[in-house]
PDB file of C-alpha atoms in Angstrom:
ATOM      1  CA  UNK A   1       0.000   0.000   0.000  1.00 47.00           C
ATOM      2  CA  UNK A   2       1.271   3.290  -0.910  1.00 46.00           C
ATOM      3  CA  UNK A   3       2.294   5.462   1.568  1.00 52.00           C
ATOM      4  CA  UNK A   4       1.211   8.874   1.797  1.00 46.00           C
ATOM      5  CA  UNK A   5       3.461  12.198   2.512  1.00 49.00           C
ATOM      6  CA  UNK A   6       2.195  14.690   4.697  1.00 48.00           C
ATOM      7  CA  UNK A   7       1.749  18.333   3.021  1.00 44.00           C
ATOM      8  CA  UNK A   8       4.483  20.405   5.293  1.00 49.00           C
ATOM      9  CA  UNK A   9       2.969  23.852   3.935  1.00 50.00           C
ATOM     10  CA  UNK A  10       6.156  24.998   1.562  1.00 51.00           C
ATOM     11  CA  UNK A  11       5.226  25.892  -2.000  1.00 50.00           C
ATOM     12  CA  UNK A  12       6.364  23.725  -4.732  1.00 52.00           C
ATOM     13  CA  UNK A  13      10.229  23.846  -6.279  1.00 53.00           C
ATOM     14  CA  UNK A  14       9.943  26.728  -8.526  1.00 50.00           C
ATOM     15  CA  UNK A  15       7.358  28.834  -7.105  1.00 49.00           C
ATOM     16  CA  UNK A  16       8.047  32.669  -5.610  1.00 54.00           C
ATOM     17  CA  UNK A  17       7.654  33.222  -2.108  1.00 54.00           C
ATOM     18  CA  UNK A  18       4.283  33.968  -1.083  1.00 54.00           C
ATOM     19  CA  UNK A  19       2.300  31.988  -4.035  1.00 53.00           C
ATOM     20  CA  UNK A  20       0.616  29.036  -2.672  1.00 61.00           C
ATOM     21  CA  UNK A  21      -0.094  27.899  -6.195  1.00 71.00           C
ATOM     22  CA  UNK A  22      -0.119  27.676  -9.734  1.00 75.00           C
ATOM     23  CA  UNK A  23      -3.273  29.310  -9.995  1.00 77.00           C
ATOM     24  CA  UNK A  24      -1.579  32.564  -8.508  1.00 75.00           C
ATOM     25  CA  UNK A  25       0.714  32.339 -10.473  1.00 77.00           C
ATOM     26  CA  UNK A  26      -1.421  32.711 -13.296  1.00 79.00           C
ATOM     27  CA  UNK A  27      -3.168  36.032 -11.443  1.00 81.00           C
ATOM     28  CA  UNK A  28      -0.507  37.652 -11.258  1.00 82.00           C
ATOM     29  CA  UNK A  29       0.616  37.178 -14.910  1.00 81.00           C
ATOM     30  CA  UNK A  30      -2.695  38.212 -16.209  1.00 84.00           C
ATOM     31  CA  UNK A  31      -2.506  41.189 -13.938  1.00 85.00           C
ATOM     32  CA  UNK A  32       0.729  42.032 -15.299  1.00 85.00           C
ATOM     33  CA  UNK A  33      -0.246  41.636 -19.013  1.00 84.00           C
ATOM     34  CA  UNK A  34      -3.233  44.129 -18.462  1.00 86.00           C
ATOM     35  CA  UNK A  35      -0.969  45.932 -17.230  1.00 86.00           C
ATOM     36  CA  UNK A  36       1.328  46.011 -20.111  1.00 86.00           C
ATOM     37  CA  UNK A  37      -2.168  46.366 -22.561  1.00 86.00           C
ATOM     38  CA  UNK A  38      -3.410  49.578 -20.479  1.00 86.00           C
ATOM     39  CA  UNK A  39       0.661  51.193 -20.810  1.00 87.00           C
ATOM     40  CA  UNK A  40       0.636  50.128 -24.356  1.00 85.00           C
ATOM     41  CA  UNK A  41      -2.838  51.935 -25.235  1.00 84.00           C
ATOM     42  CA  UNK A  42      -2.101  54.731 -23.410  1.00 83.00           C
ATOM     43  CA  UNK A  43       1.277  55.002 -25.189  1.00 84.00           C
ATOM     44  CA  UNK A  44      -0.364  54.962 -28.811  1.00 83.00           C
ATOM     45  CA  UNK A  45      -3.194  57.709 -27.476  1.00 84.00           C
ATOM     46  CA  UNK A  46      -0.169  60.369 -26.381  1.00 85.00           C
ATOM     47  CA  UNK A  47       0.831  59.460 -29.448  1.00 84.00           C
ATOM     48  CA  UNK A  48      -2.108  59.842 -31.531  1.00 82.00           C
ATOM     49  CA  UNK A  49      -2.822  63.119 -30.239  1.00 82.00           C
ATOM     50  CA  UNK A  50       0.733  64.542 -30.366  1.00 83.00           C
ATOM     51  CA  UNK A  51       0.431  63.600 -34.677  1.00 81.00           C
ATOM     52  CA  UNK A  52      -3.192  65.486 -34.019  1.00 81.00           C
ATOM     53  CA  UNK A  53      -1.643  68.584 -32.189  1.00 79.00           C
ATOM     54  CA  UNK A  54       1.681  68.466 -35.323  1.00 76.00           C
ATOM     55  CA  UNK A  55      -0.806  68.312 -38.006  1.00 74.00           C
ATOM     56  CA  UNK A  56      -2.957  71.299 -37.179  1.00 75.00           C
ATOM     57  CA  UNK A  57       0.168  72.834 -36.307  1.00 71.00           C
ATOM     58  CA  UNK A  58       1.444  72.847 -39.654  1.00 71.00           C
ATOM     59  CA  UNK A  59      -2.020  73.143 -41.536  1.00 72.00           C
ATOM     60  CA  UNK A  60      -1.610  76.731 -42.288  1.00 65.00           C
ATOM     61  CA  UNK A  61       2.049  76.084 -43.660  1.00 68.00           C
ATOM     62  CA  UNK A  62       0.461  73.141 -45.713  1.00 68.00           C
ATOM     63  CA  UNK A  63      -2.694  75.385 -46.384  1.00 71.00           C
ATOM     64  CA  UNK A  64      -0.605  78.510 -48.464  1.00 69.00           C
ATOM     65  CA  UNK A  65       2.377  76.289 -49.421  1.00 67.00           C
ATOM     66  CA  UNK A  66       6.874  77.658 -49.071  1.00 69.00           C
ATOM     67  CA  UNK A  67       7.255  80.887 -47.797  1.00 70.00           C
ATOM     68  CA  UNK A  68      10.133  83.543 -47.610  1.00 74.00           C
ATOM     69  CA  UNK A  69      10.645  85.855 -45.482  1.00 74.00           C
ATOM     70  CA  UNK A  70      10.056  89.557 -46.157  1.00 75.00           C
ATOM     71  CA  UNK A  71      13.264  91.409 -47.468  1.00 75.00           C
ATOM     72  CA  UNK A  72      13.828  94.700 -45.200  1.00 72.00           C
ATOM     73  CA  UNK A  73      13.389  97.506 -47.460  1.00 70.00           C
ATOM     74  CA  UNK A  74      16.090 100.392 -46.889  1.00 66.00           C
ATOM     75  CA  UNK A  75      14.547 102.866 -44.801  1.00 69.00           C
ATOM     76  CA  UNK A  76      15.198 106.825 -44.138  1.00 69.00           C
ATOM     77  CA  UNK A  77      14.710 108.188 -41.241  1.00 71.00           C
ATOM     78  CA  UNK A  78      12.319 111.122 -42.024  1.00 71.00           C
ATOM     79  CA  UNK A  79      13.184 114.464 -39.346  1.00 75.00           C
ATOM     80  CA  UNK A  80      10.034 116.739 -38.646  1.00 74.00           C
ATOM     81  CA  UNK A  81       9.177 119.771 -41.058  1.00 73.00           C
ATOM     82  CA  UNK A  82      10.938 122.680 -39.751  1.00 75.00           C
ATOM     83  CA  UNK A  83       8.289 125.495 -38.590  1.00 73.00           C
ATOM     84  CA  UNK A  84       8.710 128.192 -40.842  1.00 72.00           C
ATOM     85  CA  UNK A  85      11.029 131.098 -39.639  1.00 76.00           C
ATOM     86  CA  UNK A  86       9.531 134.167 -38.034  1.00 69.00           C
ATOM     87  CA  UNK A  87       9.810 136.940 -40.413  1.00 70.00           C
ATOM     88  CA  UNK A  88      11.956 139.252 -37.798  1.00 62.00           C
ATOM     89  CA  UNK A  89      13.290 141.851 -40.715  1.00 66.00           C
ATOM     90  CA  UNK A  90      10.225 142.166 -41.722  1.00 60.00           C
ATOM     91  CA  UNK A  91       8.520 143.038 -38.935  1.00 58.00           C
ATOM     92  CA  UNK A  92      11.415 145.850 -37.872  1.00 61.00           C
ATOM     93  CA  UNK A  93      11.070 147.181 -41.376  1.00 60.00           C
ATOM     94  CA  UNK A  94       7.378 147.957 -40.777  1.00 56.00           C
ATOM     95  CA  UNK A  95       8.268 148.822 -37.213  1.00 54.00           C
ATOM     96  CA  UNK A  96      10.995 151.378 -38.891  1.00 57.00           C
ATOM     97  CA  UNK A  97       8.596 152.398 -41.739  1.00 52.00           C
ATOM     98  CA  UNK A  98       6.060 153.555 -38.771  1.00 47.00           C
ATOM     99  CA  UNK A  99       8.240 155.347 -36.747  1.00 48.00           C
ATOM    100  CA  UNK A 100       9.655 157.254 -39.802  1.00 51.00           C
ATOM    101  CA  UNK A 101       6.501 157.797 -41.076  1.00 56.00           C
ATOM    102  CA  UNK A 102       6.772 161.358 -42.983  1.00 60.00           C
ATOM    103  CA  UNK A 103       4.155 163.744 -42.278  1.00 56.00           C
ATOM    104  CA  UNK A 104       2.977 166.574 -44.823  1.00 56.00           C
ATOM    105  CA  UNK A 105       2.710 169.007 -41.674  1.00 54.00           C
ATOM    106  CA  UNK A 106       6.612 168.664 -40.535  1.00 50.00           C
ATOM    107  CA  UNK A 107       7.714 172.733 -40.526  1.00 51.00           C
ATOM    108  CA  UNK A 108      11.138 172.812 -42.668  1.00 51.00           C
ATOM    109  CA  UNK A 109      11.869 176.635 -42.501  1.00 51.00           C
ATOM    110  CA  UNK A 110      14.242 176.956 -39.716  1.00 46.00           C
ATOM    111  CA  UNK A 111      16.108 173.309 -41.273  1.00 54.00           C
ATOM    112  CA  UNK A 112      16.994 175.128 -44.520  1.00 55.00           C
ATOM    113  CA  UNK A 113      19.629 176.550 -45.980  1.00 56.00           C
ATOM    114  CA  UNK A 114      18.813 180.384 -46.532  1.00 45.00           C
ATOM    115  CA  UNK A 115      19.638 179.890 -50.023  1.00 54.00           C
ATOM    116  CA  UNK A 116      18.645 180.661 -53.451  1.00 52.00           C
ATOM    117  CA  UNK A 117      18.420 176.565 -54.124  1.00 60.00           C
ATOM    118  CA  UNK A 118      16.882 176.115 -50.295  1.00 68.00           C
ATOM    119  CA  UNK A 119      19.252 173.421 -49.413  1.00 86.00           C
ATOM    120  CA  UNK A 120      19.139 171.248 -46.443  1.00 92.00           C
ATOM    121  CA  UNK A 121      22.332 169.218 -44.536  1.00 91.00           C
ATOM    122  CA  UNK A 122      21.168 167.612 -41.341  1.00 92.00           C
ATOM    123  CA  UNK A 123      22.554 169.020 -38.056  1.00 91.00           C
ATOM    124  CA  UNK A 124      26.725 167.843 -38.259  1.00 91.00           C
ATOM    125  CA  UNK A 125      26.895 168.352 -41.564  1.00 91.00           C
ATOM    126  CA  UNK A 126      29.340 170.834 -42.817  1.00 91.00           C
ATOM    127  CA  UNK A 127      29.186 173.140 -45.587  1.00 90.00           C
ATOM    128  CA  UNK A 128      31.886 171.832 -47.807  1.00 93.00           C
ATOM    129  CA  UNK A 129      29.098 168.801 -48.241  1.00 93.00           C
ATOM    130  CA  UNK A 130      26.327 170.964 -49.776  1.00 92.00           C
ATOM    131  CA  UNK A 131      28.937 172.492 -51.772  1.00 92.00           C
ATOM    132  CA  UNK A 132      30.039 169.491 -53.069  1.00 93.00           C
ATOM    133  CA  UNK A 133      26.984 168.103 -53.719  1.00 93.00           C
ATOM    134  CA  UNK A 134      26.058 171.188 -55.968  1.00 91.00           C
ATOM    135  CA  UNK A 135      29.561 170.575 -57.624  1.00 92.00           C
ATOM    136  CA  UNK A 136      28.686 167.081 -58.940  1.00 92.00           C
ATOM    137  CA  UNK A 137      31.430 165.327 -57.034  1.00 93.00           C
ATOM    138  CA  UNK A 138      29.153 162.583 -55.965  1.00 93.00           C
ATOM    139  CA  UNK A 139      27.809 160.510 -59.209  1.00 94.00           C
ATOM    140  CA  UNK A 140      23.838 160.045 -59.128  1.00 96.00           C
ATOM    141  CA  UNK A 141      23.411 156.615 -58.931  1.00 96.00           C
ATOM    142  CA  UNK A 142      20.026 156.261 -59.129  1.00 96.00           C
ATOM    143  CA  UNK A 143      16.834 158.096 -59.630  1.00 96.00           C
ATOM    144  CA  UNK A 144      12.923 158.560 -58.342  1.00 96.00           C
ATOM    145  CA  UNK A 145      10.639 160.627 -60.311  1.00 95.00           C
ATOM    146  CA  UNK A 146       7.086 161.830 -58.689  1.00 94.00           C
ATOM    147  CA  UNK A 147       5.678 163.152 -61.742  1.00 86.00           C
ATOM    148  CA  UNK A 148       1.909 162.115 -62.205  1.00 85.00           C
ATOM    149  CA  UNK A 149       1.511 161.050 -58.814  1.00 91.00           C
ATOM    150  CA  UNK A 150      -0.765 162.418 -56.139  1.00 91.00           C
ATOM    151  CA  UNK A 151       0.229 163.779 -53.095  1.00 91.00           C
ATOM    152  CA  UNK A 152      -0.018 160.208 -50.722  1.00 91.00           C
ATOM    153  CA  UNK A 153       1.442 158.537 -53.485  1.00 93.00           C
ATOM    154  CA  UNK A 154       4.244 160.409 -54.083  1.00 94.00           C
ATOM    155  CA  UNK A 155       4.871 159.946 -50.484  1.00 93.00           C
ATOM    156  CA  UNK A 156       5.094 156.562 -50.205  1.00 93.00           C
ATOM    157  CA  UNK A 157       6.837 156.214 -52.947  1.00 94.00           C
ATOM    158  CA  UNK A 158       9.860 158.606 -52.028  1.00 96.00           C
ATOM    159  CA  UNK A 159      10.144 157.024 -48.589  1.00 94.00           C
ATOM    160  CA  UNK A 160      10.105 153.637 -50.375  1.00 94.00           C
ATOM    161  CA  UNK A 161      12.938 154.428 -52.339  1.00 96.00           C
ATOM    162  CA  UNK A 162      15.033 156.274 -49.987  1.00 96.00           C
ATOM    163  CA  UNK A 163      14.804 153.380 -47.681  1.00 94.00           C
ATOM    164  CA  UNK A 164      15.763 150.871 -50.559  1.00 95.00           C
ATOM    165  CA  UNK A 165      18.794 152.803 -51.587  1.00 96.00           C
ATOM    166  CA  UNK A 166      19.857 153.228 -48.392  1.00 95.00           C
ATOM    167  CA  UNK A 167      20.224 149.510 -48.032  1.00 94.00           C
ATOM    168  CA  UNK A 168      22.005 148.633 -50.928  1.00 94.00           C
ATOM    169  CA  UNK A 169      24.493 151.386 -50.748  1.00 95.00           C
ATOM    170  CA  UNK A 170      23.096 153.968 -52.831  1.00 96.00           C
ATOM    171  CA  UNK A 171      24.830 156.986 -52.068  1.00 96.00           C
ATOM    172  CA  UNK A 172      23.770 159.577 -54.090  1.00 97.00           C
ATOM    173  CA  UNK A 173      20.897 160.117 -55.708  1.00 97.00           C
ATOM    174  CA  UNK A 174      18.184 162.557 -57.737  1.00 97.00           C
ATOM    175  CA  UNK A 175      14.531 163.245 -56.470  1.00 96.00           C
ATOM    176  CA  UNK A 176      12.961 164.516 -59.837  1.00 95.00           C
ATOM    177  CA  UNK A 177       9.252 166.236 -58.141  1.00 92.00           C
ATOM    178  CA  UNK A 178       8.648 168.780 -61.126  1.00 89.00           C
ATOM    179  CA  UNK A 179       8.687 172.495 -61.061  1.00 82.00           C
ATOM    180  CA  UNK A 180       4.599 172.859 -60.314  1.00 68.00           C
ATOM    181  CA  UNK A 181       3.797 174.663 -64.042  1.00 63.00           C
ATOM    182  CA  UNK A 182       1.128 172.008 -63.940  1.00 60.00           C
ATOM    183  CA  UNK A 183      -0.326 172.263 -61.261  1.00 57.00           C
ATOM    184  CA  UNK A 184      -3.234 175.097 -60.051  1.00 57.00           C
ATOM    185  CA  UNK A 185      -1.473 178.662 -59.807  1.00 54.00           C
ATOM    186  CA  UNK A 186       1.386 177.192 -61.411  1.00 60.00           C
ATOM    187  CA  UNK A 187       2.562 176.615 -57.337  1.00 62.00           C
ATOM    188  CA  UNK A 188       5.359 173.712 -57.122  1.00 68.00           C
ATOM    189  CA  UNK A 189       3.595 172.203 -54.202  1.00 80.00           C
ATOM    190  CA  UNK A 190       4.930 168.691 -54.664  1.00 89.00           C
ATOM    191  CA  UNK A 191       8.921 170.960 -54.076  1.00 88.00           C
ATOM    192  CA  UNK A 192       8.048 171.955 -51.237  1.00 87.00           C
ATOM    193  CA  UNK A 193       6.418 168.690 -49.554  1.00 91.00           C
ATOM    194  CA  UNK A 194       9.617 166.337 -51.060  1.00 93.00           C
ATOM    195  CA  UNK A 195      11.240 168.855 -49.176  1.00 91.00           C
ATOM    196  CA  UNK A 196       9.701 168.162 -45.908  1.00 90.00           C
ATOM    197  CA  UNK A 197       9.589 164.581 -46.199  1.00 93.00           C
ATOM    198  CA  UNK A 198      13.273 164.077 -47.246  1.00 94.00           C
ATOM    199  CA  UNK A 199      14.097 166.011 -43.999  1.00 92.00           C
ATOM    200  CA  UNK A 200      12.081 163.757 -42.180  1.00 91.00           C
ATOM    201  CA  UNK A 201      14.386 160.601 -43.419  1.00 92.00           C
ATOM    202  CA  UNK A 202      16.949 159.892 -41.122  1.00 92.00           C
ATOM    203  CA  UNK A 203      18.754 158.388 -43.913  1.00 95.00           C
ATOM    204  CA  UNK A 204      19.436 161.671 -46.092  1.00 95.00           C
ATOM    205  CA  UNK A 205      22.357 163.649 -44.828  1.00 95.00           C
ATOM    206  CA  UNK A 206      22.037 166.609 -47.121  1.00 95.00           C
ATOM    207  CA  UNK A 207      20.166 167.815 -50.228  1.00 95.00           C
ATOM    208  CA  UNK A 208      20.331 170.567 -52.919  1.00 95.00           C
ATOM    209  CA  UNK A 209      18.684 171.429 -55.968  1.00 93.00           C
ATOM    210  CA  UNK A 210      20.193 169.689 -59.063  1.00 93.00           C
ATOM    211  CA  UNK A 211      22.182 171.709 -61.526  1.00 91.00           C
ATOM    212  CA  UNK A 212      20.253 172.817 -64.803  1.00 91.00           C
ATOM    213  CA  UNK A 213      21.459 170.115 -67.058  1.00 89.00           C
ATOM    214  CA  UNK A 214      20.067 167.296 -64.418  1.00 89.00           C
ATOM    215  CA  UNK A 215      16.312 169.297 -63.536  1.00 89.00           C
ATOM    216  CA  UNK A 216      17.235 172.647 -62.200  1.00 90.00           C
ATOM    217  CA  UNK A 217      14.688 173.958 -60.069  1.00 89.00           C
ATOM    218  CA  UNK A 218      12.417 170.656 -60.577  1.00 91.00           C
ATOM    219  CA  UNK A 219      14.668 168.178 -58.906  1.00 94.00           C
ATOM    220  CA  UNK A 220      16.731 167.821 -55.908  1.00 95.00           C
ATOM    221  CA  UNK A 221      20.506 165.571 -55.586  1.00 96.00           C
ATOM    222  CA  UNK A 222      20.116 163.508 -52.487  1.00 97.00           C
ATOM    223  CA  UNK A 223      23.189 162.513 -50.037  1.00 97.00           C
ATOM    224  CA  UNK A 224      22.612 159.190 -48.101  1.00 97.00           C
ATOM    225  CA  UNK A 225      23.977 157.995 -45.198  1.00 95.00           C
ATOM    226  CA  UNK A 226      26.449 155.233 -45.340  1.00 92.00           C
ATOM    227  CA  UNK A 227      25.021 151.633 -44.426  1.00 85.00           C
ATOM    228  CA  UNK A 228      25.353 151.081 -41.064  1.00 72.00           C
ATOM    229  CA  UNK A 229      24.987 155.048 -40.296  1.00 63.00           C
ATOM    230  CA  UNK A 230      21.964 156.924 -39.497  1.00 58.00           C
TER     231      UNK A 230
END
């Protein structure tokens, strides 16, 4: 009769510590292959989606094809318009114009020469300049002629061109204001007002009336200041 060996609670050659069995053997190698399964799906879903996030990624680049990049364009740096410049001569020149302003009523008597000619050299002036002026010894350089013109026309017109000459350097020149035959009475009324208003020029120095051959009794030789002088 056979005899029988009494089970002495080890596991079986071959078996881990802590299986009793065969059968947990087997449950804990299915447990491990689900394992594996679950790692492996979730492996190729990361993956899935990371190919979903690279192709929308690049579906504008598919979309409008190559591309190049812009080429920079040379550039200038463009500096703000300048304001325009205050007119500042300008403005003293219409200052200077109305402080010199040349009035009709200005009283000349006691500023002339008691001559036959009625000459006129401003206060510092000597003699020897009237006479020389009367001599020709300064050439006329230029010349303003008031014939035709009213009485406020005239005067602009004279104090317009005395002011002109004096800033280019005109020296010396000839007032031509008529000898009156035209006018009422035969009176040379525009004489004696060029008179008064040259006086009132700070830029004439002197004045006499102009020899025969350059107007006689209907014109007057004009000395100006130098630039810079008045």
């Amino acid at each position: 009769m056979a005899r029988v060996k009494a089970y002495s609670g080890k596991p079986p050659a071959g078996l881990r510590p802590g299986l009793r069995s065969l059968a947990d053997l087997k449950q804990i190698q299915q447990t491990l292959a689900t394992e594996r399964e679950r790692e492996a799906a979730a492996d190729a879903l990361r993956l899935a989606v990371e190919k979903k996030r690279a192709a929308e990624k690049d579906l504008f680049s598919r979309a409008i094809g190559a591309t190049e990049p812009l080429r920079r364009k040379a550039s200038v740096v463009l500096t703000p318009e300048p304001p325009a410049p205050i007119p500042y001569q300008h403005q003293l020149d219409e200052q200077r114009v109305m402080r010199e302003s040349i009035s009709d009523e200005f009283d000349v008597t006691t500023l002339l020469d008691v001559d036959d000619a009625m000459s006129f050299r401003r206060p510092g002036i000597g003699t020897d300049v009237t006479r020389k002026l009367r001599a020709g010894e300064w050439a006329i350089q230029r010349q303003c002629d008031l014939h035709g013109l009213r009485s406020d026309e005239a005067r602009e017109a004279l104090g317009a061109f005395i002011r002109t000459s004096h800033r280019q350097g005109i020296r010396c020149v000839r007032v031509v204001h008529g000898k009156g035959l035209g006018s009422p009475g035969k009176m040379p009324v525009l004489k004696t007002k060029t008179q008064r208003w040259l006086i009132q020029k700070i830029e004439v120095l002197a004045f006499v009336q102009a020899k025969p051959a350059e107007g006689g009794a209907g014109a007057l030789v004009v000395l100006l200041a130098p630039v810079g002088r008045q």
